[in-house]
GROMACS .gro file of C-alpha atoms in nm:
model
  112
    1UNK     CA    1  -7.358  -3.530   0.211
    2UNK     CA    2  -7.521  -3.213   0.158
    3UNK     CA    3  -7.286  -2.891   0.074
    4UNK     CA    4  -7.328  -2.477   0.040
    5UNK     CA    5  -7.535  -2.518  -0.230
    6UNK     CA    6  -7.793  -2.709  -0.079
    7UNK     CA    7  -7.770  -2.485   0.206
    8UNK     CA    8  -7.820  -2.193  -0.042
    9UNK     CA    9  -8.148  -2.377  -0.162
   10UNK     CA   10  -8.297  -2.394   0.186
   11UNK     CA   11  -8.184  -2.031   0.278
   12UNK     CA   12  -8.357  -1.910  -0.024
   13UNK     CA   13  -8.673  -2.065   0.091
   14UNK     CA   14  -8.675  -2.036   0.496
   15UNK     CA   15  -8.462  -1.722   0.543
   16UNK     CA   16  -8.468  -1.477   0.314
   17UNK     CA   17  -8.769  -1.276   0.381
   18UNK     CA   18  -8.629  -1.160   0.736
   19UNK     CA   19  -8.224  -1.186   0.697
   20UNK     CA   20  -8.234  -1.041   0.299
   21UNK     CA   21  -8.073  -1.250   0.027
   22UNK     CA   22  -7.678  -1.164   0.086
   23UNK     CA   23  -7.777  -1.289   0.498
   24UNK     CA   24  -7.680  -0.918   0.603
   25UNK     CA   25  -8.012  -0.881   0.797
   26UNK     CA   26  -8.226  -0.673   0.579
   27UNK     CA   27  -8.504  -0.941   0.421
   28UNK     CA   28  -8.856  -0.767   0.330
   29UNK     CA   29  -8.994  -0.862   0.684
   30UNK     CA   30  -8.694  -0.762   0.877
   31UNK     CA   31  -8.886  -0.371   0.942
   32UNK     CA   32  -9.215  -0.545   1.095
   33UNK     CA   33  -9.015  -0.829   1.316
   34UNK     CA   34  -8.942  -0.703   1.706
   35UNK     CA   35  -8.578  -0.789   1.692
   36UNK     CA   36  -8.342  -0.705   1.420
   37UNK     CA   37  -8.243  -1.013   1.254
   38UNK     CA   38  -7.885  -1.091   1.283
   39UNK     CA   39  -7.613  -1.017   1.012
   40UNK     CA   40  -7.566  -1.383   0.908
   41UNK     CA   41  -7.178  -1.271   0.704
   42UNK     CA   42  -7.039  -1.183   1.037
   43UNK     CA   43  -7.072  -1.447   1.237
   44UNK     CA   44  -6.734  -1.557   1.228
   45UNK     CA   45  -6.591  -1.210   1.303
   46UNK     CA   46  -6.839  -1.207   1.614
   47UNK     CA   47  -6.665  -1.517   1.732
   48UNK     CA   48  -6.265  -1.380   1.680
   49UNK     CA   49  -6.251  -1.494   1.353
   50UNK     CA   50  -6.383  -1.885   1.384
   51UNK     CA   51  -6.691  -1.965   1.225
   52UNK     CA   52  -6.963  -2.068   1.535
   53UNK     CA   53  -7.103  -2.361   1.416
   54UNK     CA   54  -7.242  -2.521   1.767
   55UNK     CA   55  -7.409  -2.219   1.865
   56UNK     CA   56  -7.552  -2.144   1.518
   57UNK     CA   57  -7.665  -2.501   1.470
   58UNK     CA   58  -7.828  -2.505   1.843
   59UNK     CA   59  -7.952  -2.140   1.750
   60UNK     CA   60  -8.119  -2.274   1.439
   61UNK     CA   61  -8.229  -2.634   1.561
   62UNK     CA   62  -8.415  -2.454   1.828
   63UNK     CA   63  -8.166  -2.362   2.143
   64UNK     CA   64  -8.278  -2.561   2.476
   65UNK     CA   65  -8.172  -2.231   2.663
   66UNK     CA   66  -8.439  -2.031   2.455
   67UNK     CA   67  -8.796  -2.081   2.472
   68UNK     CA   68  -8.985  -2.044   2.172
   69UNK     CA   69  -9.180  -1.758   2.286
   70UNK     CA   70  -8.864  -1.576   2.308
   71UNK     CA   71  -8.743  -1.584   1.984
   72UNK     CA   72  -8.867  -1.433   1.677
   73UNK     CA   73  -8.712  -1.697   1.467
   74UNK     CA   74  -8.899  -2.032   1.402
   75UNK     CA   75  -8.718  -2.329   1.517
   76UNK     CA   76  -8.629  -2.581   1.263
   77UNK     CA   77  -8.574  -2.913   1.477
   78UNK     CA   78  -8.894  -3.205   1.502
   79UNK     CA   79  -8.961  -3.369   1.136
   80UNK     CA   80  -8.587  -3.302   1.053
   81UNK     CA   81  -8.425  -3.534   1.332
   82UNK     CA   82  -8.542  -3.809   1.069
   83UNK     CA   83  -8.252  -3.736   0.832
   84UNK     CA   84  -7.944  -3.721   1.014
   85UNK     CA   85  -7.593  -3.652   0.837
   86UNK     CA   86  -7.241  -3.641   1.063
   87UNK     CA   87  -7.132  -3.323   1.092
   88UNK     CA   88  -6.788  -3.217   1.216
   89UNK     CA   89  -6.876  -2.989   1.536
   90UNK     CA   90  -6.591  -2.856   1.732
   91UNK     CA   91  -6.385  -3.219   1.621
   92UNK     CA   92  -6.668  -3.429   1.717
   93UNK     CA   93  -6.880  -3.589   1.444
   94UNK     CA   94  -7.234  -3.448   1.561
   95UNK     CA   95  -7.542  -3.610   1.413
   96UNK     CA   96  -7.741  -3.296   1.228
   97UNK     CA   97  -8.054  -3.298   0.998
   98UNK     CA   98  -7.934  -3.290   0.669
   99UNK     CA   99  -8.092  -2.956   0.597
  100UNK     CA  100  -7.932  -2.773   0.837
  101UNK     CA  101  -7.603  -2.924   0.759
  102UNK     CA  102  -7.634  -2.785   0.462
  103UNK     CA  103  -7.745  -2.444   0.590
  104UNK     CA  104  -7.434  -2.459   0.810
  105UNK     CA  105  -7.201  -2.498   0.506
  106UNK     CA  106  -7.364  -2.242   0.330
  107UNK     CA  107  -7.336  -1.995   0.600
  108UNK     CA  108  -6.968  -2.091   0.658
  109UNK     CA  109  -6.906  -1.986   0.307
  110UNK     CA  110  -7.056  -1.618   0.331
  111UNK     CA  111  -6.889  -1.500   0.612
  112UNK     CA  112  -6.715  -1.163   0.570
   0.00000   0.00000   0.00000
């Protein structure tokens, strides 16, 4: 089962440049992009306190409600289906890539 640390690892390589290394929004592309990139740490006080994991893993996965052409950020799903862990999602076990399973606990663990 992946844990923060793996989700640290794929941060590090998919995420950084537009949400900055501490998640708070400010990566090196975040000035050129035509929304600001959300403050990953406060996602969890955005939601009264309870980490959002649905919405950030259907955010990240590529949200049905969301074309791509209206999002700035790249959806992560296709390829990735092939390497599902369970994932406890609002008390259901929820098939996830691994990846982002990982990403999940990683985000979990810098929330402000």
């Amino acid at each position: 089962m992946p844990d923060a640390s793996d989700g640290a690892a794929f941060f590090a390589e998919n995420c950084v440049a537009c949400h900055g290394a501490t998640g708070q929004g400010d990566g090196q592309n975040a000035d050129d992009l035509s929304a600001v990139p959300t403050d990953l740490t406060e996602l969890s006080r955005r939601n009264g306190g309870v980490f959002p994991a649905a919405r950030a893993l259907s955010y990240i996965y590529g949200d049905p409600q969301q074309g791509h052409l209206a999002r700035v950020m790249p959806q992560f799903g296709g390829a990735m289906a092939e390497d599902l862990v369970p994932v406890e999602i609002d008390g259901v076990f929820t098939p996830t890539p691994r990846a982002l399973a990982g990403l999940l606990f990683y985000l979990e663990s810098i929330q402000r």
